[in-house]
């Protein structure tokens, strides 16, 4: 039986054709992947299937009901998790669930059996505000909200972006349980391990379907996009890192970051609990941990955005307690939430941030031309940033963050939600920055990216549980890759995520 049927759907926004004659079917109870780069048209297609957006031509049905003429029937049958968390951050867990139940004309009690397996994992936090939850807990709450009205079809638009590997695995285990109940699932994801969990996938690119088949067939046929060749750093720095398996190997004069017994407490809760490490000039240092492990809190202290409760730290020679304003002048920072101004052009963003960093007008002009040529953005100099694809935005944001040649750049999950080919290009920019002597301090939930780092630390429950080169850690824990190392350590966590 067919659960979803899409026939010749097209949708344009002005001159931009988001969907161009798209057709496919999804079987009842099937786990179907909708994959493709940012800007391919996936979100537009999801919104049409949810009856939130009208197509300009073509037809689509869900469980036999037309998405245009039978909107109410569609909304009774569809659960939808959009790309960005759909929760109300200032409402509690319980208030969010009740709100969505009311929205669909039901109650939590009536729909509880359909969400019991998922919601029971977070129900003890029912009085906590959604904004205070970890990524994994938000994910479970959002999924509960999408299922509370007992839909027959579940649409997931990159539900695991920004979520740690262990929480991602847990979500897909939950989806397996939903499939067993006969729920049809359509999911998009940039993670190849998740793509392989689908029964079939459709590759959407520039609004058109380029292929439909099993995950392996599509990933093989379009290997240049989904599985580009790995990159290897050709520098003395990586060789030096490979020579040692210990966590602190550099001469003190070469250290760009020095941390000793750093603590950050919120009341009795120690988000960061006595961590010590050093990072040296030109090193690519991976700072890993599950959601709620303390990574972002530690990074905020190192960048002068937060004060430590105890311990000491120096960044670029400046004390994180007393010289945080100096630190801000000598570092670059790129947050996991996009940091450029969307309503300014590419050139205007570069000029604005360069001015904030105190660069002179002549230097800004000459370096801007060089940067645009290197990024192949010259013809987009006067393009508004909001109209750029996500991958382009992130490459631009990174380039702007190191435009003033800082001693260290902090990257907080910089490639979240980006396709493999674009992530590879981003890491080429990182390697180039490190080659120029800029230290790169990076957090990521992509474990293939962890393999690209010179050294890695893994935080668990606010402490650094392991540190060393990727090869040394795989050898120490007897695991084939960093994904297995991370999963092994992260599952040793004992404190509740928050």
Tab-separated table of C-alpha atoms in Angstrom:
chain	number	residue	atom	x	y	z
A	1	UNK	CA	0.000	0.000	0.000
A	2	UNK	CA	1.109	3.580	-0.691
A	3	UNK	CA	1.274	6.082	2.173
A	4	UNK	CA	2.647	9.090	0.255
A	5	UNK	CA	2.335	9.822	-3.457
A	6	UNK	CA	4.008	12.874	-4.991
A	7	UNK	CA	3.351	13.600	-8.656
A	8	UNK	CA	5.092	16.345	-10.667
A	9	UNK	CA	5.288	18.818	-7.779
A	10	UNK	CA	6.880	22.199	-8.553
A	11	UNK	CA	7.369	25.242	-6.331
A	12	UNK	CA	9.159	28.543	-6.995
A	13	UNK	CA	10.044	31.556	-4.871
A	14	UNK	CA	10.400	34.370	-7.357
A	15	UNK	CA	13.110	33.284	-9.812
A	16	UNK	CA	14.319	30.480	-7.538
A	17	UNK	CA	12.858	27.069	-8.394
A	18	UNK	CA	12.807	25.198	-5.089
A	19	UNK	CA	11.092	22.086	-6.518
A	20	UNK	CA	11.062	21.108	-10.182
A	21	UNK	CA	8.707	18.333	-11.314
A	22	UNK	CA	9.314	16.077	-8.293
A	23	UNK	CA	7.699	12.625	-8.225
A	24	UNK	CA	8.049	9.632	-5.857
A	25	UNK	CA	6.032	7.271	-3.677
A	26	UNK	CA	6.518	5.985	-0.132
A	27	UNK	CA	5.068	2.652	0.975
A	28	UNK	CA	2.964	2.317	4.107
A	29	UNK	CA	5.229	1.558	7.088
A	30	UNK	CA	8.394	2.346	5.123
A	31	UNK	CA	11.388	4.301	6.461
A	32	UNK	CA	12.177	6.578	3.516
A	33	UNK	CA	15.135	8.966	3.347
A	34	UNK	CA	14.984	12.345	1.640
A	35	UNK	CA	18.597	13.435	1.243
A	36	UNK	CA	20.489	16.210	-0.480
A	37	UNK	CA	22.527	19.367	0.174
A	38	UNK	CA	21.220	22.488	1.856
A	39	UNK	CA	18.943	24.377	-0.516
A	40	UNK	CA	17.967	21.229	-2.433
A	41	UNK	CA	14.245	21.747	-1.701
A	42	UNK	CA	13.718	19.222	1.105
A	43	UNK	CA	12.066	21.641	3.556
A	44	UNK	CA	9.725	23.005	0.870
A	45	UNK	CA	8.654	19.444	0.080
A	46	UNK	CA	8.041	18.639	3.765
A	47	UNK	CA	5.926	21.763	4.166
A	48	UNK	CA	3.829	20.832	1.118
A	49	UNK	CA	3.259	17.314	2.504
A	50	UNK	CA	2.175	18.884	5.835
A	51	UNK	CA	-0.240	21.208	3.989
A	52	UNK	CA	1.700	24.230	5.272
A	53	UNK	CA	2.702	25.290	1.751
A	54	UNK	CA	0.829	25.135	-1.550
A	55	UNK	CA	2.547	23.694	-4.645
A	56	UNK	CA	2.342	25.685	-7.864
A	57	UNK	CA	1.754	22.572	-9.927
A	58	UNK	CA	1.441	18.840	-9.421
A	59	UNK	CA	-0.343	16.811	-6.760
A	60	UNK	CA	0.513	15.050	-3.508
A	61	UNK	CA	-1.477	12.731	-1.257
A	62	UNK	CA	-0.884	11.369	2.249
A	63	UNK	CA	-2.853	8.211	3.141
A	64	UNK	CA	-4.964	8.955	0.077
A	65	UNK	CA	-5.893	12.506	1.112
A	66	UNK	CA	-4.982	15.477	-1.065
A	67	UNK	CA	-2.613	17.998	0.582
A	68	UNK	CA	-4.471	20.973	-0.942
A	69	UNK	CA	-8.173	20.107	-0.826
A	70	UNK	CA	-8.193	17.881	2.284
A	71	UNK	CA	-5.964	19.862	4.608
A	72	UNK	CA	-7.732	18.931	7.858
A	73	UNK	CA	-7.483	15.208	7.160
A	74	UNK	CA	-3.770	15.584	6.346
A	75	UNK	CA	-3.018	17.355	9.626
A	76	UNK	CA	-4.748	14.613	11.619
A	77	UNK	CA	-2.488	12.020	10.024
A	78	UNK	CA	0.895	13.764	9.862
A	79	UNK	CA	3.458	14.380	12.611
A	80	UNK	CA	6.161	16.901	11.678
A	81	UNK	CA	9.538	17.760	13.237
A	82	UNK	CA	10.977	20.769	11.375
A	83	UNK	CA	14.698	21.344	10.892
A	84	UNK	CA	14.921	23.743	13.813
A	85	UNK	CA	13.492	22.586	17.129
A	86	UNK	CA	9.795	23.448	17.155
A	87	UNK	CA	9.535	23.674	20.919
A	88	UNK	CA	8.587	26.730	22.947
A	89	UNK	CA	11.744	27.403	24.940
A	90	UNK	CA	10.019	29.217	27.831
A	91	UNK	CA	7.407	26.508	28.368
A	92	UNK	CA	8.139	23.442	30.457
A	93	UNK	CA	8.367	19.934	29.059
A	94	UNK	CA	4.829	19.164	30.205
A	95	UNK	CA	3.455	22.512	28.965
A	96	UNK	CA	4.923	21.943	25.493
A	97	UNK	CA	3.345	18.496	25.271
A	98	UNK	CA	-0.054	19.745	26.448
A	99	UNK	CA	0.089	22.638	23.980
A	100	UNK	CA	0.710	20.347	21.004
A	101	UNK	CA	-1.969	17.897	22.165
A	102	UNK	CA	-4.489	20.761	22.361
A	103	UNK	CA	-3.390	22.017	18.940
A	104	UNK	CA	-4.371	18.660	17.444
A	105	UNK	CA	-7.623	18.421	19.358
A	106	UNK	CA	-6.545	15.685	21.745
A	107	UNK	CA	-5.071	15.299	25.231
A	108	UNK	CA	-1.807	13.939	26.596
A	109	UNK	CA	-3.758	11.227	28.415
A	110	UNK	CA	-5.502	10.118	25.230
A	111	UNK	CA	-2.270	9.947	23.251
A	112	UNK	CA	0.033	8.767	26.032
A	113	UNK	CA	0.284	5.156	24.870
A	114	UNK	CA	1.656	6.325	21.512
A	115	UNK	CA	4.498	8.277	23.157
A	116	UNK	CA	5.078	6.246	26.328
A	117	UNK	CA	8.371	4.631	25.212
A	118	UNK	CA	9.895	8.015	24.297
A	119	UNK	CA	8.289	10.455	26.742
A	120	UNK	CA	8.910	8.224	29.771
A	121	UNK	CA	12.653	8.877	29.301
A	122	UNK	CA	12.218	12.607	29.990
A	123	UNK	CA	9.008	12.677	32.030
A	124	UNK	CA	10.911	13.166	35.291
A	125	UNK	CA	12.000	16.559	33.876
A	126	UNK	CA	8.408	17.607	33.103
A	127	UNK	CA	8.737	20.852	35.104
A	128	UNK	CA	11.970	21.939	33.388
A	129	UNK	CA	11.815	24.610	30.675
A	130	UNK	CA	12.507	23.307	27.183
A	131	UNK	CA	15.255	25.885	26.696
A	132	UNK	CA	17.202	24.305	29.573
A	133	UNK	CA	17.210	20.815	28.049
A	134	UNK	CA	20.168	19.197	26.297
A	135	UNK	CA	19.964	18.567	22.554
A	136	UNK	CA	19.103	14.915	23.058
A	137	UNK	CA	16.309	15.682	25.510
A	138	UNK	CA	14.865	18.397	23.244
A	139	UNK	CA	14.876	15.864	20.453
A	140	UNK	CA	12.850	13.371	22.524
A	141	UNK	CA	10.391	16.055	23.582
A	142	UNK	CA	9.941	17.327	20.012
A	143	UNK	CA	9.332	13.767	18.816
A	144	UNK	CA	6.773	13.238	21.607
A	145	UNK	CA	4.997	16.446	20.586
A	146	UNK	CA	4.896	15.290	16.956
A	147	UNK	CA	3.420	11.899	17.965
A	148	UNK	CA	0.950	12.873	20.687
A	149	UNK	CA	-2.016	12.950	18.241
A	150	UNK	CA	-1.144	9.412	17.014
A	151	UNK	CA	-0.244	10.216	13.370
A	152	UNK	CA	0.167	7.526	10.719
A	153	UNK	CA	2.961	9.431	8.925
A	154	UNK	CA	5.987	11.072	10.556
A	155	UNK	CA	8.035	13.686	8.665
A	156	UNK	CA	11.477	14.488	10.124
A	157	UNK	CA	13.486	17.358	8.636
A	158	UNK	CA	17.087	16.727	9.819
A	159	UNK	CA	16.002	15.931	13.399
A	160	UNK	CA	19.510	15.058	14.635
A	161	UNK	CA	21.493	18.086	13.468
A	162	UNK	CA	23.519	19.410	16.422
A	163	UNK	CA	22.895	16.273	18.480
A	164	UNK	CA	25.694	14.057	19.770
A	165	UNK	CA	26.296	10.578	18.251
A	166	UNK	CA	24.863	8.638	21.200
A	167	UNK	CA	21.614	10.650	21.212
A	168	UNK	CA	21.391	10.206	17.435
A	169	UNK	CA	21.609	6.434	17.811
A	170	UNK	CA	18.913	6.537	20.483
A	171	UNK	CA	16.579	8.503	18.207
A	172	UNK	CA	16.942	5.976	15.400
A	173	UNK	CA	16.262	3.148	17.832
A	174	UNK	CA	13.017	4.969	18.695
A	175	UNK	CA	12.179	5.296	14.997
A	176	UNK	CA	12.651	1.543	14.688
A	177	UNK	CA	10.002	1.057	17.381
A	178	UNK	CA	7.643	3.418	15.539
A	179	UNK	CA	8.123	1.486	12.306
A	180	UNK	CA	7.126	-1.697	14.116
A	181	UNK	CA	3.839	0.048	14.960
A	182	UNK	CA	3.231	0.634	11.251
A	183	UNK	CA	4.045	4.357	11.195
A	184	UNK	CA	5.445	5.607	7.886
A	185	UNK	CA	8.619	7.669	8.358
A	186	UNK	CA	10.231	10.129	5.954
A	187	UNK	CA	13.501	11.541	7.284
A	188	UNK	CA	16.243	13.762	5.944
A	189	UNK	CA	19.744	13.717	7.406
A	190	UNK	CA	23.330	14.694	6.521
A	191	UNK	CA	24.727	11.702	8.475
A	192	UNK	CA	25.610	8.737	6.301
A	193	UNK	CA	25.083	6.186	9.089
A	194	UNK	CA	21.503	7.464	9.385
A	195	UNK	CA	20.999	7.397	5.611
A	196	UNK	CA	21.888	3.699	5.710
A	197	UNK	CA	19.137	3.043	8.259
A	198	UNK	CA	16.497	3.926	5.632
A	199	UNK	CA	14.948	1.291	3.388
A	200	UNK	CA	15.003	3.555	0.341
A	201	UNK	CA	16.228	7.098	-0.260
A	202	UNK	CA	15.540	9.846	-2.774
A	203	UNK	CA	18.412	12.186	-3.647
A	204	UNK	CA	17.065	15.710	-4.128
A	205	UNK	CA	19.402	18.301	-5.658
A	206	UNK	CA	18.569	21.809	-6.879
A	207	UNK	CA	14.873	20.972	-6.649
A	208	UNK	CA	15.020	17.812	-8.772
A	209	UNK	CA	15.134	14.090	-7.959
A	210	UNK	CA	18.438	12.733	-9.231
A	211	UNK	CA	17.951	9.192	-8.041
A	212	UNK	CA	15.808	6.856	-5.935
A	213	UNK	CA	16.979	3.505	-4.605
A	214	UNK	CA	18.540	1.672	-1.693
A	215	UNK	CA	20.947	3.734	0.436
A	216	UNK	CA	23.980	1.834	-0.854
A	217	UNK	CA	22.918	2.270	-4.487
A	218	UNK	CA	22.465	6.038	-4.102
A	219	UNK	CA	25.590	6.547	-1.966
A	220	UNK	CA	27.628	4.588	-4.514
A	221	UNK	CA	26.175	6.301	-7.576
A	222	UNK	CA	26.735	9.765	-6.093
A	223	UNK	CA	29.889	9.001	-4.113
A	224	UNK	CA	31.488	12.298	-5.185
A	225	UNK	CA	28.800	14.135	-3.187
A	226	UNK	CA	28.122	11.817	-0.254
A	227	UNK	CA	31.477	10.121	0.175
A	228	UNK	CA	34.210	12.445	-1.126
A	229	UNK	CA	37.808	11.280	-0.705
A	230	UNK	CA	39.283	11.906	2.726
A	231	UNK	CA	41.696	14.742	3.282
A	232	UNK	CA	45.124	14.504	4.798
A	233	UNK	CA	46.916	17.383	6.417
A	234	UNK	CA	50.300	17.905	4.827
A	235	UNK	CA	52.175	19.696	7.574
A	236	UNK	CA	54.804	19.248	10.251
A	237	UNK	CA	52.142	19.836	12.926
A	238	UNK	CA	50.276	16.599	12.245
A	239	UNK	CA	53.543	14.676	12.199
A	240	UNK	CA	54.436	16.096	15.617
A	241	UNK	CA	51.058	15.098	16.982
A	242	UNK	CA	51.477	11.535	15.750
A	243	UNK	CA	54.801	11.219	17.584
A	244	UNK	CA	53.180	11.346	21.015
A	245	UNK	CA	50.292	9.614	22.697
A	246	UNK	CA	50.256	11.776	25.824
A	247	UNK	CA	47.799	14.561	26.472
A	248	UNK	CA	50.233	17.417	27.139
A	249	UNK	CA	53.296	17.315	24.896
A	250	UNK	CA	54.192	20.864	23.972
A	251	UNK	CA	56.828	23.253	25.268
A	252	UNK	CA	55.247	25.958	27.425
A	253	UNK	CA	56.372	28.713	25.043
A	254	UNK	CA	54.368	27.125	22.210
A	255	UNK	CA	51.133	26.889	24.204
A	256	UNK	CA	48.294	29.076	22.966
A	257	UNK	CA	45.828	27.700	25.533
A	258	UNK	CA	46.741	26.622	29.081
A	259	UNK	CA	44.071	25.360	31.479
A	260	UNK	CA	44.669	24.114	35.026
A	261	UNK	CA	41.959	22.698	37.304
A	262	UNK	CA	39.216	24.760	35.669
A	263	UNK	CA	35.782	24.599	37.328
A	264	UNK	CA	32.447	26.202	36.519
A	265	UNK	CA	29.616	25.574	38.975
A	266	UNK	CA	25.985	26.634	38.856
A	267	UNK	CA	24.917	26.231	42.474
A	268	UNK	CA	25.884	22.688	43.425
A	269	UNK	CA	26.038	21.537	39.795
A	270	UNK	CA	29.559	21.456	38.295
A	271	UNK	CA	29.096	21.911	34.539
A	272	UNK	CA	32.894	21.883	34.174
A	273	UNK	CA	34.573	19.827	36.876
A	274	UNK	CA	38.356	20.289	37.286
A	275	UNK	CA	39.747	20.061	33.754
A	276	UNK	CA	43.391	20.653	32.731
A	277	UNK	CA	44.988	20.682	29.265
A	278	UNK	CA	47.140	22.705	26.869
A	279	UNK	CA	46.843	23.453	23.159
A	280	UNK	CA	49.805	24.589	21.095
A	281	UNK	CA	50.286	26.993	18.202
A	282	UNK	CA	48.920	25.747	14.887
A	283	UNK	CA	47.289	22.671	16.422
A	284	UNK	CA	43.817	21.429	15.454
A	285	UNK	CA	42.363	20.441	18.813
A	286	UNK	CA	39.056	18.544	18.910
A	287	UNK	CA	36.942	19.187	22.004
A	288	UNK	CA	34.318	16.441	22.071
A	289	UNK	CA	31.536	15.339	24.383
A	290	UNK	CA	27.858	14.451	24.447
A	291	UNK	CA	25.221	17.176	24.782
A	292	UNK	CA	25.378	18.425	28.379
A	293	UNK	CA	28.959	17.212	28.975
A	294	UNK	CA	30.232	20.768	29.586
A	295	UNK	CA	31.919	21.617	26.265
A	296	UNK	CA	30.112	24.868	25.538
A	297	UNK	CA	30.493	26.065	29.144
A	298	UNK	CA	34.252	25.446	28.963
A	299	UNK	CA	34.474	27.233	25.630
A	300	UNK	CA	32.593	30.241	27.024
A	301	UNK	CA	35.188	30.566	29.789
A	302	UNK	CA	38.087	30.328	27.332
A	303	UNK	CA	36.589	33.009	25.093
A	304	UNK	CA	35.908	35.462	27.920
A	305	UNK	CA	32.129	35.062	27.784
A	306	UNK	CA	31.921	33.523	31.260
A	307	UNK	CA	33.987	33.564	34.426
A	308	UNK	CA	35.325	30.362	36.039
A	309	UNK	CA	34.348	29.352	39.567
A	310	UNK	CA	37.803	27.981	40.255
A	311	UNK	CA	41.082	27.169	38.509
A	312	UNK	CA	43.184	29.131	36.015
A	313	UNK	CA	43.459	29.535	32.277
A	314	UNK	CA	45.381	31.550	29.703
A	315	UNK	CA	44.506	32.106	26.048
A	316	UNK	CA	47.067	33.752	23.760
A	317	UNK	CA	48.995	34.653	26.936
A	318	UNK	CA	46.056	36.450	28.588
A	319	UNK	CA	44.388	35.429	31.851
A	320	UNK	CA	40.778	34.299	31.344
A	321	UNK	CA	39.788	35.814	34.708
A	322	UNK	CA	41.283	39.299	34.454
A	323	UNK	CA	42.089	39.926	30.772
A	324	UNK	CA	39.023	38.658	28.927
A	325	UNK	CA	38.734	41.857	26.870
A	326	UNK	CA	42.275	41.281	25.545
A	327	UNK	CA	41.386	37.666	24.802
A	328	UNK	CA	38.442	38.750	22.654
A	329	UNK	CA	40.790	40.859	20.486
A	330	UNK	CA	43.159	37.963	19.841
A	331	UNK	CA	40.738	35.152	19.076
A	332	UNK	CA	38.177	34.264	16.417
A	333	UNK	CA	34.846	32.634	17.261
A	334	UNK	CA	32.211	30.881	15.201
A	335	UNK	CA	29.163	29.630	17.079
A	336	UNK	CA	26.966	26.690	16.174
A	337	UNK	CA	24.180	29.185	15.522
A	338	UNK	CA	24.923	31.185	12.391
A	339	UNK	CA	26.709	34.392	13.378
A	340	UNK	CA	26.724	36.660	10.296
A	341	UNK	CA	24.164	39.391	9.583
A	342	UNK	CA	21.696	37.968	7.054
A	343	UNK	CA	20.457	41.343	5.810
A	344	UNK	CA	23.971	42.597	4.964
A	345	UNK	CA	25.885	41.640	1.828
A	346	UNK	CA	28.935	39.397	1.825
A	347	UNK	CA	31.289	42.396	1.565
A	348	UNK	CA	29.413	44.367	4.233
A	349	UNK	CA	29.712	41.488	6.707
A	350	UNK	CA	33.449	41.238	6.100
A	351	UNK	CA	33.915	44.997	6.532
A	352	UNK	CA	31.764	45.099	9.687
A	353	UNK	CA	33.614	42.319	11.519
A	354	UNK	CA	37.028	43.503	10.364
A	355	UNK	CA	36.213	46.937	11.789
A	356	UNK	CA	35.136	45.384	15.087
A	357	UNK	CA	38.526	43.659	15.238
A	358	UNK	CA	40.244	47.035	14.709
A	359	UNK	CA	41.605	46.544	11.199
A	360	UNK	CA	42.435	49.586	9.009
A	361	UNK	CA	40.306	50.433	5.940
A	362	UNK	CA	43.115	49.873	3.402
A	363	UNK	CA	43.954	46.479	4.903
A	364	UNK	CA	40.290	45.493	4.948
A	365	UNK	CA	39.867	46.354	1.260
A	366	UNK	CA	42.931	44.484	0.029
A	367	UNK	CA	42.315	41.412	2.175
A	368	UNK	CA	38.625	41.317	1.214
A	369	UNK	CA	39.490	40.964	-2.481
A	370	UNK	CA	41.950	38.169	-1.711
A	371	UNK	CA	39.435	36.349	0.489
A	372	UNK	CA	36.612	36.561	-2.054
A	373	UNK	CA	38.891	35.159	-4.765
A	374	UNK	CA	40.029	32.293	-2.533
A	375	UNK	CA	36.416	31.387	-1.667
A	376	UNK	CA	35.296	31.902	-5.289
A	377	UNK	CA	32.791	34.442	-3.953
A	378	UNK	CA	33.920	37.444	-6.043
A	379	UNK	CA	30.733	37.555	-8.109
A	380	UNK	CA	28.675	37.328	-4.907
A	381	UNK	CA	30.392	40.260	-3.207
A	382	UNK	CA	27.151	42.280	-3.159
A	383	UNK	CA	24.817	39.337	-2.492
A	384	UNK	CA	22.767	39.358	0.704
A	385	UNK	CA	24.026	36.649	3.055
A	386	UNK	CA	20.497	35.304	3.681
A	387	UNK	CA	20.268	34.205	0.046
A	388	UNK	CA	23.425	32.057	0.211
A	389	UNK	CA	23.287	28.255	0.715
A	390	UNK	CA	24.127	27.104	4.242
A	391	UNK	CA	27.490	25.661	3.209
A	392	UNK	CA	28.529	28.987	1.683
A	393	UNK	CA	27.385	30.869	4.771
A	394	UNK	CA	29.470	28.667	7.025
A	395	UNK	CA	32.602	28.966	4.894
A	396	UNK	CA	32.130	32.744	4.894
A	397	UNK	CA	31.527	32.826	8.675
A	398	UNK	CA	34.722	30.860	9.285
A	399	UNK	CA	36.730	33.082	6.956
A	400	UNK	CA	35.386	36.203	8.689
A	401	UNK	CA	36.264	34.742	12.111
A	402	UNK	CA	39.961	34.462	11.115
A	403	UNK	CA	40.099	37.545	8.873
A	404	UNK	CA	42.190	39.400	11.483
A	405	UNK	CA	44.646	36.470	11.798
A	406	UNK	CA	43.870	35.592	15.457
A	407	UNK	CA	46.091	33.380	17.572
A	408	UNK	CA	43.269	30.867	17.996
A	409	UNK	CA	39.819	30.364	16.485
A	410	UNK	CA	37.039	28.643	18.440
A	411	UNK	CA	34.578	26.693	16.291
A	412	UNK	CA	31.430	25.411	18.020
A	413	UNK	CA	29.958	22.673	15.788
A	414	UNK	CA	30.706	24.655	12.614
A	415	UNK	CA	29.497	22.044	10.099
A	416	UNK	CA	26.170	21.035	11.639
A	417	UNK	CA	23.655	20.042	8.965
A	418	UNK	CA	26.101	20.418	6.062
A	419	UNK	CA	26.504	17.774	3.341
A	420	UNK	CA	29.755	15.724	3.222
A	421	UNK	CA	31.261	17.450	0.175
A	422	UNK	CA	30.789	20.912	1.717
A	423	UNK	CA	32.141	19.688	5.067
A	424	UNK	CA	35.261	18.475	3.275
A	425	UNK	CA	35.745	21.934	1.710
A	426	UNK	CA	35.274	23.519	5.146
A	427	UNK	CA	38.000	21.326	6.611
A	428	UNK	CA	40.354	22.330	3.818
A	429	UNK	CA	39.879	25.918	5.066
A	430	UNK	CA	40.643	24.734	8.614
A	431	UNK	CA	43.835	23.007	7.455
A	432	UNK	CA	44.888	26.120	5.592
A	433	UNK	CA	44.347	28.256	8.724
A	434	UNK	CA	46.392	25.838	10.857
A	435	UNK	CA	49.140	25.850	8.238
A	436	UNK	CA	49.328	29.645	8.690
A	437	UNK	CA	49.852	29.158	12.427
A	438	UNK	CA	46.284	29.740	13.626
A	439	UNK	CA	45.305	27.323	16.379
A	440	UNK	CA	41.906	25.690	15.776
A	441	UNK	CA	39.801	24.668	18.788
A	442	UNK	CA	36.789	22.795	17.399
A	443	UNK	CA	33.755	20.934	18.725
A	444	UNK	CA	31.906	18.566	16.403
A	445	UNK	CA	29.371	15.758	16.459
A	446	UNK	CA	30.743	14.275	13.220
A	447	UNK	CA	33.173	11.575	14.285
A	448	UNK	CA	34.827	11.449	10.855
A	449	UNK	CA	35.851	15.067	11.539
A	450	UNK	CA	37.348	13.993	14.859
A	451	UNK	CA	39.758	11.870	12.816
A	452	UNK	CA	41.013	15.082	11.132
A	453	UNK	CA	42.154	16.642	14.424
A	454	UNK	CA	45.761	16.533	15.679
A	455	UNK	CA	44.565	15.730	19.204
A	456	UNK	CA	41.194	15.142	20.826
A	457	UNK	CA	39.756	15.433	24.301
A	458	UNK	CA	36.461	13.763	25.213
A	459	UNK	CA	34.399	15.209	28.075
A	460	UNK	CA	32.041	13.110	30.181
A	461	UNK	CA	30.086	14.532	33.130
A	462	UNK	CA	32.090	17.770	33.119
A	463	UNK	CA	35.480	16.024	33.221
A	464	UNK	CA	37.994	15.199	30.500
A	465	UNK	CA	37.704	11.434	30.258
A	466	UNK	CA	40.290	10.870	27.508
A	467	UNK	CA	42.844	12.862	25.539
A	468	UNK	CA	45.297	12.042	22.773
A	469	UNK	CA	45.700	11.638	19.027
A	470	UNK	CA	42.883	9.832	17.197
A	471	UNK	CA	45.135	6.827	16.533
A	472	UNK	CA	46.285	6.694	20.163
A	473	UNK	CA	42.714	6.776	21.491
A	474	UNK	CA	41.531	4.067	19.113
A	475	UNK	CA	44.462	1.923	20.207
A	476	UNK	CA	43.941	2.653	23.922
A	477	UNK	CA	40.254	1.709	23.886
A	478	UNK	CA	40.531	-1.068	21.290
A	479	UNK	CA	38.001	0.511	18.921
A	480	UNK	CA	38.015	0.679	15.083
A	481	UNK	CA	37.143	4.373	14.774
A	482	UNK	CA	36.406	7.515	16.777
A	483	UNK	CA	32.655	6.938	16.606
A	484	UNK	CA	33.079	3.738	18.626
A	485	UNK	CA	35.517	5.430	21.051
A	486	UNK	CA	33.105	8.308	21.625
A	487	UNK	CA	30.106	6.031	22.104
A	488	UNK	CA	31.993	3.832	24.574
A	489	UNK	CA	32.982	6.798	26.748
A	490	UNK	CA	29.784	8.850	26.425
A	491	UNK	CA	27.679	5.926	27.616
A	492	UNK	CA	29.644	5.955	30.869
A	493	UNK	CA	27.967	9.248	31.828
A	494	UNK	CA	26.126	9.075	35.156
A	495	UNK	CA	24.685	12.551	35.656
A	496	UNK	CA	21.439	13.736	34.087
A	497	UNK	CA	21.790	15.843	30.926
A	498	UNK	CA	20.768	19.441	31.245
